[in-house]
Amino acid sequence: MLGTMEELPKDYRNSLASAGVTPLWPMMRKALPYGAPEPVSAPGFWTYESLRPLLMQAGELTPVEKAERRVLVMSDPGRGPGAMQATASIYLGLQLLLPGETAPNHIHTPSAARIIVEGEGGYTVVDGEKLPMDEGDIILTPGGEWHEHGHEGTEPVVWLDALDLPIIFYLEGSYSREGKDQSPRNRPDASQVEYLASGLAPVREKDVVSRPYPMVRYPWVRTEAALLELAKYSDNGVAELDYVNPETGAPALPTLGFTAMYLPGGQTLAPPLRSCSSAIHVVKGRGRTTVNGETFDWGPKDTISVPVFAEVTHETSEDAFLIRVHDRPIQETLRYYEERKR
Ligand code: GTQ
């Protein structure tokens, strides 16, 4: 048993505080718990059915000019109401853009990805590239890349923002700048031009390097087809694909990674305990997921958050497609990513 603060004479504690120091030993187990972290984050679950009306109400209450980004942020239940994060590292928010609206061009230090949830005609411009937003697509806006959103359709467009904002904020590195609207190049995005086929990339002259994020849109139609083909030949019918940089194979973002999962109906899946936290977004299908004993019955467009080292069990009632956002890339960079058997 380590010494406590209370064991120390009061005048000594006051002297320590005046000197601007604090003893480690009373805080030792909190700073370095034995064997595994003790997360503040708790499992979270947000149904689209419950959030959609609130988001549409935001559309009526707050014009986009007064919001810049019209977003409802998902608050980690472990941190409580007002929390600007879903896990220690992952910020999640549902963003609404109404027909004809634009969200102005800006740049910031955190990195973002959007998973398109609903609607047609939305687009994001990243570094001059106009990226159509179709349901299930993932669009990256890496830190330091200019981006703006627009909407040429007739119905509301909604997407799920996933950002590494909690990390960058913790590092006191978070800030943004506004810029003039971009004039997009008049050509399809790189996923339709340079990286149309997996395994093929444009030839470059000697010493010419690719852009750090050469492809920032991952069209869902391709992901779904790839998952189904992979699943056909997997032992249990389950398939999971990683979203990678097509030039380097690196994770989609330096901090956050993304995978797409296919689980056939009637499947039970218990992944290993992972040191990363994650968010699971349902693209299609139905099922039930238990996270540390809490059970969530999910359907299309619902979102679950999973704290570090959580016990997760998925049971599907229908064929299901899920997108998982996780912070394994930053943990691998810091060399502490870990998996433990159930
Ligand atoms: O769309 O650029 O949810 O800058 C939070 C910050 C979305 C965005 C968010 C942002 C954006």
Coordinates of C-alpha atoms and ligand atoms in Angstrom, one line a residue:
M1 CA 0.0 0.0 0.0
L2 CA 1.5 3.3 -1.1
G3 CA 1.5 6.4 1.1
T4 CA -1.4 8.8 0.9
M5 CA -1.6 12.5 0.9
E6 CA -3.5 12.5 4.2
E7 CA -0.5 10.7 5.9
L8 CA 1.7 13.7 5.3
P9 CA 1.7 16.6 7.8
K10 CA -0.5 19.5 6.7
D11 CA 2.3 22.1 6.9
Y12 CA 4.5 19.9 4.7
R13 CA 1.7 19.6 2.1
N14 CA 1.3 23.3 2.2
S15 CA 5.1 23.8 1.7
L16 CA 5.0 21.4 -1.3
A17 CA 2.1 23.3 -2.9
S18 CA 3.9 26.7 -2.3
A19 CA 7.0 25.3 -3.9
G20 CA 4.9 24.2 -6.9
V21 CA 5.4 20.5 -6.5
T22 CA 3.3 17.5 -5.6
P23 CA 4.3 14.1 -4.3
L24 CA 4.0 11.3 -6.9
W25 CA 3.3 8.3 -4.6
P26 CA -0.3 9.2 -3.6
M27 CA -1.0 9.5 -7.3
M28 CA 1.2 6.6 -8.5
R29 CA -1.6 4.1 -9.1
K30 CA -3.8 6.6 -10.8
A31 CA -1.1 7.7 -13.1
L32 CA 0.1 4.1 -13.8
P33 CA -2.6 1.6 -13.0
Y34 CA -1.5 -2.0 -12.7
G35 CA -1.9 -4.2 -15.7
A36 CA -4.3 -2.2 -17.8
P37 CA -5.6 1.4 -18.2
E38 CA -8.6 2.5 -16.2
P39 CA -10.6 4.4 -18.9
V40 CA -12.9 7.3 -18.0
S41 CA -14.8 6.6 -21.3
A42 CA -17.9 4.5 -21.1
P43 CA -19.6 2.6 -23.9
G44 CA -21.9 4.9 -25.9
F45 CA -24.8 4.3 -28.3
W46 CA -26.6 6.8 -30.5
T47 CA -29.5 5.8 -32.7
Y48 CA -30.0 7.7 -35.8
E49 CA -33.7 7.7 -35.1
S50 CA -33.1 9.7 -31.9
L51 CA -30.6 12.1 -33.4
R52 CA -32.1 12.9 -36.8
P53 CA -35.0 15.0 -35.5
L54 CA -32.7 17.0 -33.3
L55 CA -30.4 17.6 -36.2
M56 CA -33.2 18.7 -38.4
Q57 CA -34.4 21.0 -35.6
A58 CA -30.9 22.5 -35.5
G59 CA -31.4 23.1 -39.2
E60 CA -34.4 25.3 -38.4
L61 CA -33.0 27.0 -35.3
T62 CA -29.5 27.8 -36.5
P63 CA -28.6 29.0 -40.0
V64 CA -25.4 27.5 -41.2
E65 CA -23.8 31.0 -41.3
K66 CA -24.2 31.1 -37.5
A67 CA -22.8 27.6 -37.0
E68 CA -20.0 27.4 -39.5
R69 CA -20.4 23.7 -39.1
R70 CA -23.9 22.5 -38.0
V71 CA -22.9 19.5 -35.9
L72 CA -24.3 17.6 -32.9
V73 CA -21.3 16.2 -31.0
M74 CA -21.7 12.8 -29.4
S75 CA -20.7 13.0 -25.7
D76 CA -19.0 10.1 -24.1
P77 CA -21.3 8.9 -21.3
G78 CA -18.3 8.5 -19.1
R79 CA -17.5 12.2 -19.3
G80 CA -21.2 13.2 -19.3
P81 CA -23.3 15.9 -20.9
G82 CA -21.3 18.5 -22.8
A83 CA -18.3 16.3 -23.4
M84 CA -16.7 17.1 -26.8
Q85 CA -15.5 13.6 -27.4
A86 CA -16.8 10.1 -27.7
T87 CA -13.6 8.4 -26.4
A88 CA -10.3 9.7 -25.1
S89 CA -9.1 10.2 -28.7
I90 CA -12.1 10.2 -31.0
Y91 CA -14.5 13.1 -31.6
L92 CA -17.8 12.1 -33.3
G93 CA -20.4 14.5 -34.6
L94 CA -23.4 14.4 -37.0
Q95 CA -23.3 17.2 -39.4
L96 CA -26.2 18.6 -41.4
L97 CA -26.1 20.6 -44.6
L98 CA -29.4 21.7 -46.2
P99 CA -29.9 22.1 -50.0
G100 CA -28.0 25.2 -51.3
E101 CA -26.0 25.7 -48.1
T102 CA -22.2 25.8 -47.9
A103 CA -19.8 25.4 -45.0
P104 CA -17.0 27.8 -45.5
N105 CA -13.4 26.9 -46.5
H106 CA -11.1 26.4 -43.6
I107 CA -8.1 24.6 -42.4
H108 CA -7.2 23.2 -39.0
T109 CA -4.6 21.1 -37.2
P110 CA -6.9 18.2 -36.3
S111 CA -7.6 15.6 -38.9
A112 CA -11.1 14.6 -39.9
A113 CA -13.0 11.9 -41.8
R114 CA -16.6 11.9 -42.9
I115 CA -18.8 8.9 -43.2
I116 CA -21.8 9.8 -45.3
V117 CA -25.0 8.9 -43.6
E118 CA -27.9 10.3 -45.7
G119 CA -28.7 12.3 -48.8
E120 CA -27.5 13.0 -52.3
G121 CA -25.8 16.0 -53.8
G122 CA -23.5 16.9 -51.0
Y123 CA -19.8 17.4 -51.7
T124 CA -16.6 18.4 -49.9
V125 CA -13.7 20.2 -51.6
V126 CA -10.3 19.1 -50.3
D127 CA -7.3 20.9 -51.7
G128 CA -9.1 21.8 -54.9
E129 CA -10.6 18.3 -55.4
K130 CA -14.4 18.1 -55.5
L131 CA -15.5 14.9 -53.7
P132 CA -19.1 13.7 -54.1
M133 CA -20.7 12.5 -50.9
D134 CA -22.5 9.2 -51.5
E135 CA -23.9 7.1 -48.6
G136 CA -21.2 5.1 -47.0
D137 CA -18.3 6.9 -48.6
I138 CA -15.4 7.9 -46.4
I139 CA -13.9 11.3 -47.2
L140 CA -10.7 12.4 -45.4
T141 CA -9.8 16.0 -44.6
P142 CA -6.3 15.5 -43.1
G143 CA -4.9 18.2 -40.8
G144 CA -3.5 21.1 -42.8
E145 CA -5.7 20.5 -45.8
W146 CA -8.2 23.2 -46.9
H147 CA -11.7 22.0 -47.0
E148 CA -15.3 23.2 -47.5
H149 CA -18.6 21.6 -47.9
G150 CA -21.5 22.3 -50.3
H151 CA -24.8 20.8 -51.4
E152 CA -26.3 20.7 -54.9
G153 CA -29.2 18.3 -54.1
T154 CA -32.7 18.8 -52.9
E155 CA -32.9 16.9 -49.6
P156 CA -30.9 17.2 -46.4
V157 CA -27.4 15.7 -46.4
V158 CA -26.0 14.2 -43.1
W159 CA -22.6 12.8 -42.4
L160 CA -20.7 11.5 -39.4
D161 CA -17.6 13.5 -38.6
A162 CA -14.8 11.6 -36.9
L163 CA -11.8 13.7 -35.8
D164 CA -8.7 13.3 -33.7
L165 CA -9.6 16.6 -32.1
P166 CA -9.3 15.3 -28.5
I167 CA -5.7 14.4 -29.1
I168 CA -4.7 17.6 -30.8
F169 CA -6.6 19.6 -28.2
Y170 CA -4.9 17.8 -25.4
L171 CA -1.6 18.7 -27.0
E172 CA -2.7 22.3 -27.1
G173 CA -2.3 22.2 -30.8
S174 CA -5.8 22.8 -32.0
Y175 CA -6.6 25.8 -34.1
S176 CA -8.1 26.8 -37.4
R177 CA -8.0 29.4 -40.1
E178 CA -10.6 30.6 -42.6
G179 CA -9.8 31.0 -46.3
K180 CA -11.4 32.1 -49.5
D181 CA -13.6 29.5 -51.2
Q182 CA -11.7 27.1 -53.3
S183 CA -12.3 26.8 -57.1
P184 CA -12.4 23.0 -57.6
R185 CA -10.6 21.5 -60.6
N186 CA -13.0 20.3 -63.2
R187 CA -12.3 16.6 -63.0
P188 CA -13.4 13.5 -61.0
D189 CA -11.7 12.8 -57.7
A190 CA -8.5 10.7 -57.5
S191 CA -10.4 7.5 -56.5
Q192 CA -12.0 7.7 -60.0
V193 CA -8.8 8.8 -61.9
E194 CA -5.4 7.8 -60.5
Y195 CA -6.6 5.0 -58.1
L196 CA -9.4 3.4 -60.0
A197 CA -8.1 -0.1 -59.5
S198 CA -6.4 -1.5 -56.4
G199 CA -2.8 -2.2 -56.9
L200 CA -2.3 0.4 -59.6
A201 CA -0.9 3.8 -59.1
P202 CA 0.3 6.4 -61.6
V203 CA 4.0 6.2 -62.8
R204 CA 6.0 9.2 -61.7
E205 CA 9.3 10.6 -62.9
K206 CA 12.3 10.0 -60.8
D207 CA 12.3 11.9 -57.5
V208 CA 8.7 13.0 -58.0
V209 CA 6.7 12.0 -54.9
S210 CA 3.0 11.5 -54.5
R211 CA 0.9 13.9 -52.4
P212 CA 0.9 12.8 -48.7
Y213 CA -2.8 12.0 -49.0
P214 CA -3.2 11.0 -52.6
M215 CA -6.7 9.7 -52.3
V216 CA -9.1 11.3 -49.9
R217 CA -12.4 9.6 -51.0
Y218 CA -13.2 5.9 -50.6
P219 CA -16.4 5.2 -52.5
W220 CA -18.7 2.8 -50.6
V221 CA -19.8 0.9 -53.7
R222 CA -16.2 -0.4 -54.1
T223 CA -15.8 -1.2 -50.4
E224 CA -19.1 -3.2 -50.3
A225 CA -18.2 -5.2 -53.4
A226 CA -14.7 -5.9 -52.0
L227 CA -16.1 -7.0 -48.7
L228 CA -18.6 -9.4 -50.2
E229 CA -16.0 -11.0 -52.4
L230 CA -13.6 -11.4 -49.5
A231 CA -16.3 -12.8 -47.3
K232 CA -17.1 -15.6 -49.9
Y233 CA -13.7 -17.1 -49.2
S234 CA -13.4 -16.5 -45.5
D235 CA -13.9 -19.4 -43.0
N236 CA -16.8 -17.8 -41.0
G237 CA -18.2 -15.5 -43.8
V238 CA -16.9 -12.4 -42.0
A239 CA -14.7 -9.9 -43.8
E240 CA -12.9 -6.8 -42.6
L241 CA -10.9 -4.4 -44.8
D242 CA -8.6 -1.6 -43.8
Y243 CA -8.7 1.8 -45.5
V244 CA -5.1 2.6 -46.5
N245 CA -3.1 5.2 -48.4
P246 CA -3.0 3.7 -51.9
E247 CA 0.6 4.8 -52.4
T248 CA 2.2 3.7 -49.1
G249 CA -0.3 1.3 -47.4
A250 CA -0.2 3.5 -44.4
P251 CA -3.3 4.1 -42.3
A252 CA -5.8 6.6 -43.7
L253 CA -4.8 9.2 -41.2
P254 CA -1.7 9.4 -38.9
T255 CA -3.8 9.2 -35.8
L256 CA -7.0 7.4 -36.8
G257 CA -7.7 4.3 -38.9
F258 CA -10.8 3.0 -40.5
T259 CA -12.0 -0.5 -41.4
A260 CA -15.1 -1.7 -43.1
M261 CA -16.7 -4.9 -41.8
Y262 CA -19.1 -7.4 -43.3
L263 CA -20.9 -9.8 -40.9
P264 CA -23.5 -12.2 -42.3
G265 CA -26.8 -12.5 -40.5
G266 CA -26.8 -14.9 -37.6
Q267 CA -23.1 -14.4 -36.9
T268 CA -21.6 -14.0 -33.4
L269 CA -18.2 -12.3 -33.4
A270 CA -16.0 -11.6 -30.4
P271 CA -12.9 -9.6 -31.4
P272 CA -9.8 -9.6 -29.1
L273 CA -9.6 -6.9 -26.4
R274 CA -7.8 -4.0 -28.1
S275 CA -5.8 -1.2 -26.5
C276 CA -7.3 1.2 -29.0
S277 CA -10.7 2.9 -28.6
S278 CA -13.1 2.9 -31.4
A279 CA -16.5 3.9 -32.9
I280 CA -18.6 1.6 -34.9
H281 CA -21.0 3.1 -37.4
V282 CA -23.7 0.9 -39.0
V283 CA -23.9 1.4 -42.8
K284 CA -26.5 -1.4 -43.3
G285 CA -28.1 -4.3 -41.4
R286 CA -29.2 -5.1 -37.9
G287 CA -27.8 -6.7 -34.8
R288 CA -26.9 -6.4 -31.2
T289 CA -23.5 -5.5 -29.7
T290 CA -22.5 -5.9 -26.1
V291 CA -19.7 -3.6 -24.9
N292 CA -18.5 -4.3 -21.3
G293 CA -21.9 -5.8 -20.5
E294 CA -24.0 -3.1 -22.0
T295 CA -26.1 -4.3 -24.9
F296 CA -27.1 -2.1 -27.8
D297 CA -29.7 -3.2 -30.4
W298 CA -28.6 -1.4 -33.6
G299 CA -29.9 -0.7 -37.1
P300 CA -28.8 1.3 -40.1
K301 CA -27.0 4.6 -39.4
D302 CA -26.6 4.0 -35.6
T303 CA -23.3 4.6 -33.9
I304 CA -21.5 2.9 -31.0
S305 CA -18.4 3.9 -29.1
V306 CA -16.0 1.4 -27.5
P307 CA -13.5 2.4 -24.8
V308 CA -10.0 0.9 -24.7
F309 CA -9.7 -2.8 -23.8
A310 CA -13.5 -3.2 -23.9
E311 CA -15.1 -6.7 -24.2
V312 CA -17.1 -6.5 -27.4
T313 CA -19.5 -9.1 -28.8
H314 CA -21.4 -8.6 -32.0
E315 CA -24.5 -10.7 -32.9
T316 CA -26.1 -10.0 -36.2
S317 CA -29.8 -10.6 -37.1
E318 CA -29.3 -9.5 -40.7
D319 CA -26.3 -9.2 -43.1
A320 CA -24.5 -6.2 -41.8
F321 CA -21.9 -3.7 -43.0
L322 CA -20.1 -1.6 -40.3
I323 CA -17.4 1.0 -40.4
R324 CA -15.0 1.0 -37.5
V325 CA -13.0 4.2 -36.6
H326 CA -10.1 3.5 -34.2
D327 CA -7.0 5.1 -32.9
R328 CA -4.7 2.2 -33.4
P329 CA -2.4 4.2 -35.8
I330 CA -1.3 6.7 -33.1
Q331 CA -0.9 3.8 -30.6
E332 CA 1.3 2.0 -33.2
T333 CA 3.3 5.1 -33.7
L334 CA 3.8 5.3 -30.0
R335 CA 4.5 1.6 -29.9
Y336 CA 1.9 0.5 -27.4
Y337 CA -0.9 -1.0 -29.5
E338 CA -1.9 -4.3 -28.0
E339 CA -4.5 -7.1 -28.4
R340 CA -5.4 -9.5 -25.7
K341 CA -7.3 -12.8 -26.1
R342 CA -10.8 -13.1 -24.6
Ligands
GTQ1 O1 -16.6 19.9 -41.3 O2 -14.7 20.9 -41.1 O3 -17.5 18.1 -36.7 O4 -14.0 21.7 -38.7 C1 -15.8 19.7 -36.4 C2 -14.9 20.6 -36.9 C3 -16.6 19.2 -38.6 C4 -15.7 20.3 -40.6 C5 -16.6 19.0 -37.2 C6 -14.9 20.8 -38.2 C7 -15.7 20.1 -39.1

